[in-house]
Coordinates of C-alpha atoms and ligand atoms in Angstrom, one line a residue:
X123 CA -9.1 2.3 11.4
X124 CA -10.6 4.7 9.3
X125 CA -8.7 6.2 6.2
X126 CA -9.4 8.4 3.3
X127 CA -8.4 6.5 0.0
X128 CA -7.3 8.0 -2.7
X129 CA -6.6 6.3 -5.7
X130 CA -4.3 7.7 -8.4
X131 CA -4.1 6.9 -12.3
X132 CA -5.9 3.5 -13.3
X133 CA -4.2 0.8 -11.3
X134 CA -4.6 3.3 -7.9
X135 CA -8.5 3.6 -8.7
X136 CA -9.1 0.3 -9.4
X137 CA -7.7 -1.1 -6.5
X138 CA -9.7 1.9 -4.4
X139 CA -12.8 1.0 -6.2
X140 CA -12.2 -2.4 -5.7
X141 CA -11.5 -1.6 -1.1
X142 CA -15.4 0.0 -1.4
X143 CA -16.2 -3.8 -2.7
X144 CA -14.2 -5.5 0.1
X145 CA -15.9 -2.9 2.6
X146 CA -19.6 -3.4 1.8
X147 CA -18.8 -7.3 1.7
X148 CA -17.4 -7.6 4.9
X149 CA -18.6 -4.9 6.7
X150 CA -15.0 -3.8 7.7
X151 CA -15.9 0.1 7.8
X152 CA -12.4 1.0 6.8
X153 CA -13.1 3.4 4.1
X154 CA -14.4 6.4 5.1
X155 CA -14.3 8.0 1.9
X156 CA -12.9 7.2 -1.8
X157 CA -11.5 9.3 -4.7
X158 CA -10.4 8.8 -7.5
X159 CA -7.9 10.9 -9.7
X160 CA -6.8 10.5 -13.4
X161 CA -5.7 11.7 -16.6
X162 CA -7.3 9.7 -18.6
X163 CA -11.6 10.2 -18.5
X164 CA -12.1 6.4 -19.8
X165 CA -10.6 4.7 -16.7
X166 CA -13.1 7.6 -14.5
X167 CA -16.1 6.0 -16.8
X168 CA -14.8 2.8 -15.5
X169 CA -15.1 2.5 -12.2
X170 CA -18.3 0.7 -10.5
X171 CA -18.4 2.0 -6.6
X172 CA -16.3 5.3 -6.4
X173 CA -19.0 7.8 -6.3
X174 CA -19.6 10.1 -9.6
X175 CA -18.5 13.1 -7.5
X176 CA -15.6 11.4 -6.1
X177 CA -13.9 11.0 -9.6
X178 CA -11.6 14.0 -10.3
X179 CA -10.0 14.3 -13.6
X180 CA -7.2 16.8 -14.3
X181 CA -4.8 17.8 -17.1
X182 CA -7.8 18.6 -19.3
X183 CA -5.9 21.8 -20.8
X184 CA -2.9 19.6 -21.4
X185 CA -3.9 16.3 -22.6
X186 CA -7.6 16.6 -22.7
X187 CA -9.0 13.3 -20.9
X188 CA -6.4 11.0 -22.9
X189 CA -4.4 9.9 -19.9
X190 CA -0.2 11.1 -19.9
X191 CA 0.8 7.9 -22.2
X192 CA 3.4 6.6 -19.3
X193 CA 5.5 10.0 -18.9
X194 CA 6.2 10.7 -15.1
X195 CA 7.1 13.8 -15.4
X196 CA 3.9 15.2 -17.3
X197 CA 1.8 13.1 -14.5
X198 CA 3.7 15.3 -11.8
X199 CA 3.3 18.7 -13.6
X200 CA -0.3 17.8 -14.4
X201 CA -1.0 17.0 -10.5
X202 CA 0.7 20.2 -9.5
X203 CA -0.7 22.1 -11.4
X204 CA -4.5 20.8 -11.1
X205 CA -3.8 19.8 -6.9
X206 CA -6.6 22.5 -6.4
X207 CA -9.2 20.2 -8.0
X208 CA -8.3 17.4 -5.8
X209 CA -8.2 19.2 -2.8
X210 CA -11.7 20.5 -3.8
X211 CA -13.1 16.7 -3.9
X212 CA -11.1 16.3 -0.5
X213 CA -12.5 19.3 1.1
X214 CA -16.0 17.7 0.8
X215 CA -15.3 14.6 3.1
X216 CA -15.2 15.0 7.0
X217 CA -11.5 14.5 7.2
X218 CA -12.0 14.7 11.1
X219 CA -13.8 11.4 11.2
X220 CA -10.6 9.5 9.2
X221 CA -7.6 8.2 11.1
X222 CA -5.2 8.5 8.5
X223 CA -5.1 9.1 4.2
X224 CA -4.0 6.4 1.9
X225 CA -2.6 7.4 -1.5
X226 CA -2.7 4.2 -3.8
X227 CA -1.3 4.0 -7.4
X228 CA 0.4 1.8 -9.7
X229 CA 4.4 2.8 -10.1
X230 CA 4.8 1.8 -13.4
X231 CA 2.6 4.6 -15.5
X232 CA 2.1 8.2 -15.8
X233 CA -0.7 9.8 -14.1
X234 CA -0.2 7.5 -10.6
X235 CA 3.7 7.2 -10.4
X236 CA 3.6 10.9 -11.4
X237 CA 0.5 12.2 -9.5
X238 CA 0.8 10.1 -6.2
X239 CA 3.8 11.9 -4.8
X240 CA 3.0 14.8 -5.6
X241 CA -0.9 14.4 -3.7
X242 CA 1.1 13.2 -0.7
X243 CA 3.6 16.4 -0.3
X244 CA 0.5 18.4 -1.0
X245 CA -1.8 16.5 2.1
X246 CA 1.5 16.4 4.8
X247 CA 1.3 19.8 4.6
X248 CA -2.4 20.9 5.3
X249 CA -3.5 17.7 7.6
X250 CA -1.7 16.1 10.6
X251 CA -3.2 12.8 10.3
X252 CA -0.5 10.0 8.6
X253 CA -0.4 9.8 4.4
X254 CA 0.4 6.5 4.1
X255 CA 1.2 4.8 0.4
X256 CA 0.3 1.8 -1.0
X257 CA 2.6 2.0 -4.3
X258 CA 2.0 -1.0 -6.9
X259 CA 5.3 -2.3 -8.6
X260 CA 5.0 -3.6 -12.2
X261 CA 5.8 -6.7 -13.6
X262 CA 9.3 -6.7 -15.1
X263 CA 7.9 -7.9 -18.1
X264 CA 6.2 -4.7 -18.6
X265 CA 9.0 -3.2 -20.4
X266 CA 11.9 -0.6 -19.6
X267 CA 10.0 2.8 -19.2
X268 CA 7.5 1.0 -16.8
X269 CA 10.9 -0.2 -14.6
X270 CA 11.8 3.6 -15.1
X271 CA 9.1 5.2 -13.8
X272 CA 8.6 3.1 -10.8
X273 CA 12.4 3.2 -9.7
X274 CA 12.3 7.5 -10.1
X275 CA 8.8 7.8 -8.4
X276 CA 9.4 5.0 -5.5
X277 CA 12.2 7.1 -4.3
X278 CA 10.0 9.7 -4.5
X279 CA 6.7 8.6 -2.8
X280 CA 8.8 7.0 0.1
X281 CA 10.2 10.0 0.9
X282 CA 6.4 12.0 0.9
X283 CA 4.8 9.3 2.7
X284 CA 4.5 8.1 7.0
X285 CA 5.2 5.4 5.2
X286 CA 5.0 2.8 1.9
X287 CA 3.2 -0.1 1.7
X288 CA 4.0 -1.8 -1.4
X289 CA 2.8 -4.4 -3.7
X290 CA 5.0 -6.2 -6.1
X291 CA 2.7 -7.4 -9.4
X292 CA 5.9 -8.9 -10.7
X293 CA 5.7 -11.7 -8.0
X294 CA 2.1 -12.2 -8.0
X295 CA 1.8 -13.0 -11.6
X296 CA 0.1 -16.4 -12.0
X297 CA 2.7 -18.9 -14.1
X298 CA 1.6 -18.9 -17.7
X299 CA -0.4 -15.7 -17.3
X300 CA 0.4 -12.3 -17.8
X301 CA 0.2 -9.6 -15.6
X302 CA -2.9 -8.3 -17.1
X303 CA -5.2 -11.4 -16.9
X304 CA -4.4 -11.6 -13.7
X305 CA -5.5 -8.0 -12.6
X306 CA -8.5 -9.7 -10.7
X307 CA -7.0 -12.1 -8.7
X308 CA -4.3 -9.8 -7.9
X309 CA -6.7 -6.6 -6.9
X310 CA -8.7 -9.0 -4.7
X311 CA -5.1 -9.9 -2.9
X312 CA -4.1 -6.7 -2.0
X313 CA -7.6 -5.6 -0.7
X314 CA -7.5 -8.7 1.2
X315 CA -4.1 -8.4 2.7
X316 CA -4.6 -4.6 3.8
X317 CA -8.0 -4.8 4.0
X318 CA -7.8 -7.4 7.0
X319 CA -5.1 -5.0 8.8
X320 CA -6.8 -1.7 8.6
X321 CA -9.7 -3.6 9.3
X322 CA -8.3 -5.1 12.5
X323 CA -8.5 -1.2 14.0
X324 CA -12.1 -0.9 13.6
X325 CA -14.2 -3.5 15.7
X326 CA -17.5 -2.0 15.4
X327 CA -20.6 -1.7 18.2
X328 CA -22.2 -5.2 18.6
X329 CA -18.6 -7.1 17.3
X330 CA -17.4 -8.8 20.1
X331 CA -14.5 -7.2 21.9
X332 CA -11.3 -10.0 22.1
X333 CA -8.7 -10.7 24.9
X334 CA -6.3 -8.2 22.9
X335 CA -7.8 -6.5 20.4
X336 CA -5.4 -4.5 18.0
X337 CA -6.4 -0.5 17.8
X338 CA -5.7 2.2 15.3
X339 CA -2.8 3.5 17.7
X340 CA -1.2 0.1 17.4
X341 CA -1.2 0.0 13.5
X342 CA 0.0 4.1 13.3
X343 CA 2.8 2.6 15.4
X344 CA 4.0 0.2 13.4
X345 CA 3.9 2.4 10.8
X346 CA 5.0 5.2 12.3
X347 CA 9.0 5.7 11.3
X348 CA 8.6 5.7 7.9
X349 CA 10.6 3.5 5.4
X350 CA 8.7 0.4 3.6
X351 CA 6.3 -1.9 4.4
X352 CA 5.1 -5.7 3.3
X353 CA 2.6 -7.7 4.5
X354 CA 2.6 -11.7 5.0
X355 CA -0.8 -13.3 5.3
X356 CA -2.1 -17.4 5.4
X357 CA -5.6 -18.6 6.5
X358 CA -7.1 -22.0 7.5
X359 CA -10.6 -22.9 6.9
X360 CA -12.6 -23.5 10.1
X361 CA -16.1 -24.7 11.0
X362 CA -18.1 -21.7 12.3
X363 CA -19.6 -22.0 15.6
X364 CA -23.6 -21.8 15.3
X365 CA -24.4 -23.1 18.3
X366 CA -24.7 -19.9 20.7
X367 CA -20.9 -20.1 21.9
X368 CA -21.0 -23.9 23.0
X369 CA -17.8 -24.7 21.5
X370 CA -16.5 -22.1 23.3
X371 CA -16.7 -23.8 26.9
X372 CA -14.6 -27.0 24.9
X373 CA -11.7 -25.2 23.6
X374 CA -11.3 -23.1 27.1
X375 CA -10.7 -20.4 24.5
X376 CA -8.9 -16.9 25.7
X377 CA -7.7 -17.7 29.0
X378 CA -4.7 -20.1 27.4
X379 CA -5.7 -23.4 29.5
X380 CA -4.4 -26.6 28.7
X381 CA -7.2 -28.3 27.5
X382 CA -6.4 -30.6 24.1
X383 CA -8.9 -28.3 21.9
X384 CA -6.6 -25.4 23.4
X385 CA -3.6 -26.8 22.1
X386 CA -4.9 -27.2 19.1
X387 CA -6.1 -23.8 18.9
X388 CA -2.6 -22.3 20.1
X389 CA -1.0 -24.6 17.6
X390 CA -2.7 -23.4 14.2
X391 CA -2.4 -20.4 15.4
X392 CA 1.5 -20.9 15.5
X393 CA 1.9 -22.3 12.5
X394 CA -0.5 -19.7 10.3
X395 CA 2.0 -16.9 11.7
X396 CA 5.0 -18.8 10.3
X397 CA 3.2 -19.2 7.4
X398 CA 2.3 -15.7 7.0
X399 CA 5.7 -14.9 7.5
X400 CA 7.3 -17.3 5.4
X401 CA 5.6 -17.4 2.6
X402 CA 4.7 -14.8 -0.5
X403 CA 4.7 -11.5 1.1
X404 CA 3.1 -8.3 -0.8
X405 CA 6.7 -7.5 -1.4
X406 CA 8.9 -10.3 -1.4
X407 CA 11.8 -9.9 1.4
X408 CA 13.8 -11.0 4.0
X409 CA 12.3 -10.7 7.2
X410 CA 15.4 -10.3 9.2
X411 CA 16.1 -6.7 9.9
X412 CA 12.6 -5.0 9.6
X413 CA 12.6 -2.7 12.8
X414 CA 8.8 -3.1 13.5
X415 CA 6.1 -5.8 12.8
X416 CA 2.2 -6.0 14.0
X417 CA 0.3 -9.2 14.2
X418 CA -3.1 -9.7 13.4
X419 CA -5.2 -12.6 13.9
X420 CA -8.5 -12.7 13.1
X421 CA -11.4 -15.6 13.3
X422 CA -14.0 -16.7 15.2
X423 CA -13.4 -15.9 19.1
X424 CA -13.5 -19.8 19.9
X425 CA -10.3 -20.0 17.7
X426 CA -8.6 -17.4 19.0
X427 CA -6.1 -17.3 22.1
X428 CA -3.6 -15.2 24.0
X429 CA -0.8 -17.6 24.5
X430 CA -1.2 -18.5 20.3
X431 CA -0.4 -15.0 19.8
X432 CA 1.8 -14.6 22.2
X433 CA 4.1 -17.2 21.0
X434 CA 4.0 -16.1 17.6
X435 CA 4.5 -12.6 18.5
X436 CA 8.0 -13.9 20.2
X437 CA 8.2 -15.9 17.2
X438 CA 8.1 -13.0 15.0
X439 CA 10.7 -10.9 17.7
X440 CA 13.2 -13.5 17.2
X441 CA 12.7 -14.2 12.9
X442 CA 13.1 -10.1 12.7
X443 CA 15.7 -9.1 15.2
X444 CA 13.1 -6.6 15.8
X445 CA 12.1 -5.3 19.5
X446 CA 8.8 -3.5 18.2
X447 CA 6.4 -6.2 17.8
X448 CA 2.9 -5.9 18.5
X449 CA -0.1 -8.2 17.9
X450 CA -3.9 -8.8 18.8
X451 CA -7.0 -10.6 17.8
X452 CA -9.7 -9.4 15.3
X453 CA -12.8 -11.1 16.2
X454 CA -14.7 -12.1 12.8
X455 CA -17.4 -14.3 12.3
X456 CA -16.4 -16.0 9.2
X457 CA -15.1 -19.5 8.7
X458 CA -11.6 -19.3 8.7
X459 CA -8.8 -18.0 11.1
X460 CA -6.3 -16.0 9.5
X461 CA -2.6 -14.1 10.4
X462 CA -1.7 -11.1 8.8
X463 CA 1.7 -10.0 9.4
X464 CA 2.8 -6.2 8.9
X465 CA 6.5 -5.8 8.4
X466 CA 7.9 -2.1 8.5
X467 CA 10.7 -0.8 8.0
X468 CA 12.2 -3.5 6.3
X469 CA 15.7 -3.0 4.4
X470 CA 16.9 -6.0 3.1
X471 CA 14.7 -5.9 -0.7
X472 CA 16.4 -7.2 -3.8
X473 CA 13.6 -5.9 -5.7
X474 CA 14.0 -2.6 -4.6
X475 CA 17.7 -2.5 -4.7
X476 CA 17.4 -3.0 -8.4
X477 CA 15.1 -0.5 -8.8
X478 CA 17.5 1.8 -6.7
X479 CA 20.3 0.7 -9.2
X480 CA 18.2 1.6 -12.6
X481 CA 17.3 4.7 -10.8
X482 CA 20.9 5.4 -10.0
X483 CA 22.1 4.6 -13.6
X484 CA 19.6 6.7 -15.1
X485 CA 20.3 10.1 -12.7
X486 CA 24.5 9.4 -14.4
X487 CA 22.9 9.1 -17.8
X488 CA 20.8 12.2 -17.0
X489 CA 23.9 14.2 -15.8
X490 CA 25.9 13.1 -19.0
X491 CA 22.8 14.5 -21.2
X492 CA 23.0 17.7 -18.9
X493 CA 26.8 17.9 -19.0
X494 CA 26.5 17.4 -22.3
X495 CA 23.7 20.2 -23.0
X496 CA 25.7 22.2 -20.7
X497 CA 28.6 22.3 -23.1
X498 CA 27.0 22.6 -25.8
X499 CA 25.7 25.6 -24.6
X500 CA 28.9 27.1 -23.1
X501 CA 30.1 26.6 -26.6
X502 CA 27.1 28.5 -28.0
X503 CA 27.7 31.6 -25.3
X504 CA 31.3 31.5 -26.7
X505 CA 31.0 31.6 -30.0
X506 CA 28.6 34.2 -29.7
X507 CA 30.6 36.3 -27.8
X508 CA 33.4 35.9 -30.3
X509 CA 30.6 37.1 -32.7
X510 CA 29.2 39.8 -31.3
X511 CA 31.1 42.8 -30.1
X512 CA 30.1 43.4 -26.2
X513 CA 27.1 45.9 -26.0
X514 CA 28.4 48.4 -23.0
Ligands
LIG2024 N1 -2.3 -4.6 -9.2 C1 -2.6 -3.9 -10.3 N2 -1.8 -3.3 -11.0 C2 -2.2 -2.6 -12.1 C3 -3.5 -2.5 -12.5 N3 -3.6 -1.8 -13.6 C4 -2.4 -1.4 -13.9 N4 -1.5 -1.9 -13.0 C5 0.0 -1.6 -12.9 O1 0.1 -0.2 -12.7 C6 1.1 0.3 -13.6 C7 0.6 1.7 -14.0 O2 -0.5 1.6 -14.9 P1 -1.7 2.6 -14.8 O3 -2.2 2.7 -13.4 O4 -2.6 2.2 -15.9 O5 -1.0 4.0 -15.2 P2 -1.6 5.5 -14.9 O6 -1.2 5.9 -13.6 O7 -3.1 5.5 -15.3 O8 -0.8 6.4 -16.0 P3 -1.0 6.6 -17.5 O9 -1.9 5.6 -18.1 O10 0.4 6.6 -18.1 O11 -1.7 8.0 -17.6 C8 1.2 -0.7 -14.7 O12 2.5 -0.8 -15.2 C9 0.8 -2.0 -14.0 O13 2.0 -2.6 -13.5 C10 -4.5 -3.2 -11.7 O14 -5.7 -3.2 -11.9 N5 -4.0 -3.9 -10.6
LIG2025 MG1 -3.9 5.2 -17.4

């Protein structure tokens, strides 16, 4: 499918910056069109593919290109107040040939965890296609205000968004590496991960067309409902057929028969989904109760097959509990079959029940203050009025 990307603070336009990479690579024509917003001018500078005119900084009367410095609440004022400027960079794409926006920022600083929630309120309102979110949690090593901000403006951006894709640095930091190092590696996993399922939406002209090809319709579905979503993916190298679709006629590809080749090919396909499934997801979960899942499996034709997705699909139905389950091929010519796995909806999240918690301990804390404040002032009021003698 075709989205509108726009990343917000550094993290979001990095990782946008870094989908126009993944899209001239592998020809996956999922971004339309890219923006970039921020507080701060150097990250702008920064960027490599996000066109000049596509990089929109605001907050210049408040904190003159410096970036917010991790307050949320500055972010969101700054975005409301300078949402004009965005929507003037947004204006100039054809937002009738994109199937849906995706907001993408990092959780953990100012400008994005502020900013991105904001944007998507702002874009539900003029446009009906979906604003989806792909929010980036940050490692808990980061420190307190980081864990802050992300558990204030998750509850916020779910609530914006169709729905909330999310990526959880914490679990993807390599072991003896911090989170920073790592930046790379972990930018190049998320545009892989969502990359392949936006991707699997947009078979162009010339692609071959599989036995059960997924469409935009099918992804929107899944999504469709709101809540959060995580994505499981595994891949297995395979030898690329080169020689004008001979292996084809061996493996008795997309009709299911029973030939041994076929077996084989229903059998990796199988055990990727469990994989997929069973391994790291983009935010680490239990799979059981997620109320809808799609299926992707991409490869060379010859390697694909209805009755491999078709089991895994049940698989899938009977590991969620989950009666909304869709999958289909995305015919690639690359050496390796892979299954992506998109769970939405999905409830059962120790990560973000902490987060919920921290959020929850720091809305008593903030009552307190205001109680607090609120006395003292009652206090104030009175002794003034003991002061002064009533004017009428
Ligand atoms: N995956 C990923 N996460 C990042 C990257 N850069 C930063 N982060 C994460 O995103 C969080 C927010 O950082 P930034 O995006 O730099 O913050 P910002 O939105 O620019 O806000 P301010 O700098 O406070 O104005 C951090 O706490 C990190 O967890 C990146 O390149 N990739
Ligand atoms: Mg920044």
């Amino acid at each position: 499918m075709k989205l509108a990307m726009i990343g917000f603070g550094q993290a979001g336009g990095k990782i946008v910056d870094r989908f126009l990479d993944y899209d001239d690579r592998t020809n996956s024509g999922i971004v339309r069109a890219a923006i970039a917003v921020n507080t701060a001018k150097a990250d702008l500078i920064g960027l490599d593919n996000i066109p000049q005119e596509n990089r929109v900084l605001i907050g210049q009367a408040r904190v003159k290109g410096h970036g917010v410095g991790a307050d949320n609440e500055l972010g969101a004022e700054v975005a409301e107040e300078d949402i004009d400027e965005v929507q003037n960079a947004i204006d100039a794409i054809p937002t009738h040939e994109v199937d849906a926006f995706l907001v993408v920022a990092g959780m953990g600083g100012g400008s994005g965890s502020g900013g991105a929630p904001v944007l998507a309120k702002h874009l539900k309102r003029i446009y009906t296609i979906p604003v989806y979110g792909l929010g980036v949690l940050p490692g808990t090593d980061e420190g307190g205000i980081y864990t802050l901000n992300a558990a204030r403006s998750f509850q916020t951006f779910v609530r914006e968004v169709d729905n909330l894709l999310v990526f959880d640095n914490d679990s993807w930091r390599q072991t003896g590496e911090s989170v920073e190092g790592g930046y790379d590696q972990i930018n190049e996993e998320i545009v892989r991960r969502f990359g392949v399922l936006f991707g699997a939406g947009e078979v162009g002209d010339g692609q071959e067309v599989a036995e059960s090809v997924v469409d935009s319709s099918e992804i929107i579905n899944t999504l469709s409902g709101g809540g959060v979503s995580t994505v499981g993916y595994a891949s297995e190298e395979v030898e690329l057929n080169t020689g004008g679709g001979l292996l084809s006629r061996f493996t008795g590809n997309a009709d299911g028969t029973d030939g041994l080749d076929a077996a084989n090919t229903t059998n990796r396909i199988t055990s990727l989904v469990r994989k997929a499934a069973l391994g790291r997801l983009t935010l680490p979960c239990e799979i059981d109760g997620a109320e809808r899942a799609l299926l992707v499996l991409s490869g060379p034709t010859e390697y694909l097959n209805r009755k491999g997705i078709e089991r895994g699909r049940k698989w899938l139905e009977e590991e969620t509990g989950s009666m909304e389950v869709r999958g289909g091929d995305f015919p690639r010519n690359e050496p390796e079959v892979s299954a992506a796995i998109l769970l939405s909806g999905v409830t059962n999240v120790p990560r973000i029940k902490r987060l919920q918690q921290v959020a929850i301990e720091a809305q008593d804390n903030m009552e307190d203050i205001q109680a607090e404040s609120q006395d003292n002032l009652e206090t104030l009021v009175e002794d003034d009025e003991d002061e002064l003698e009533p004017l009428f």
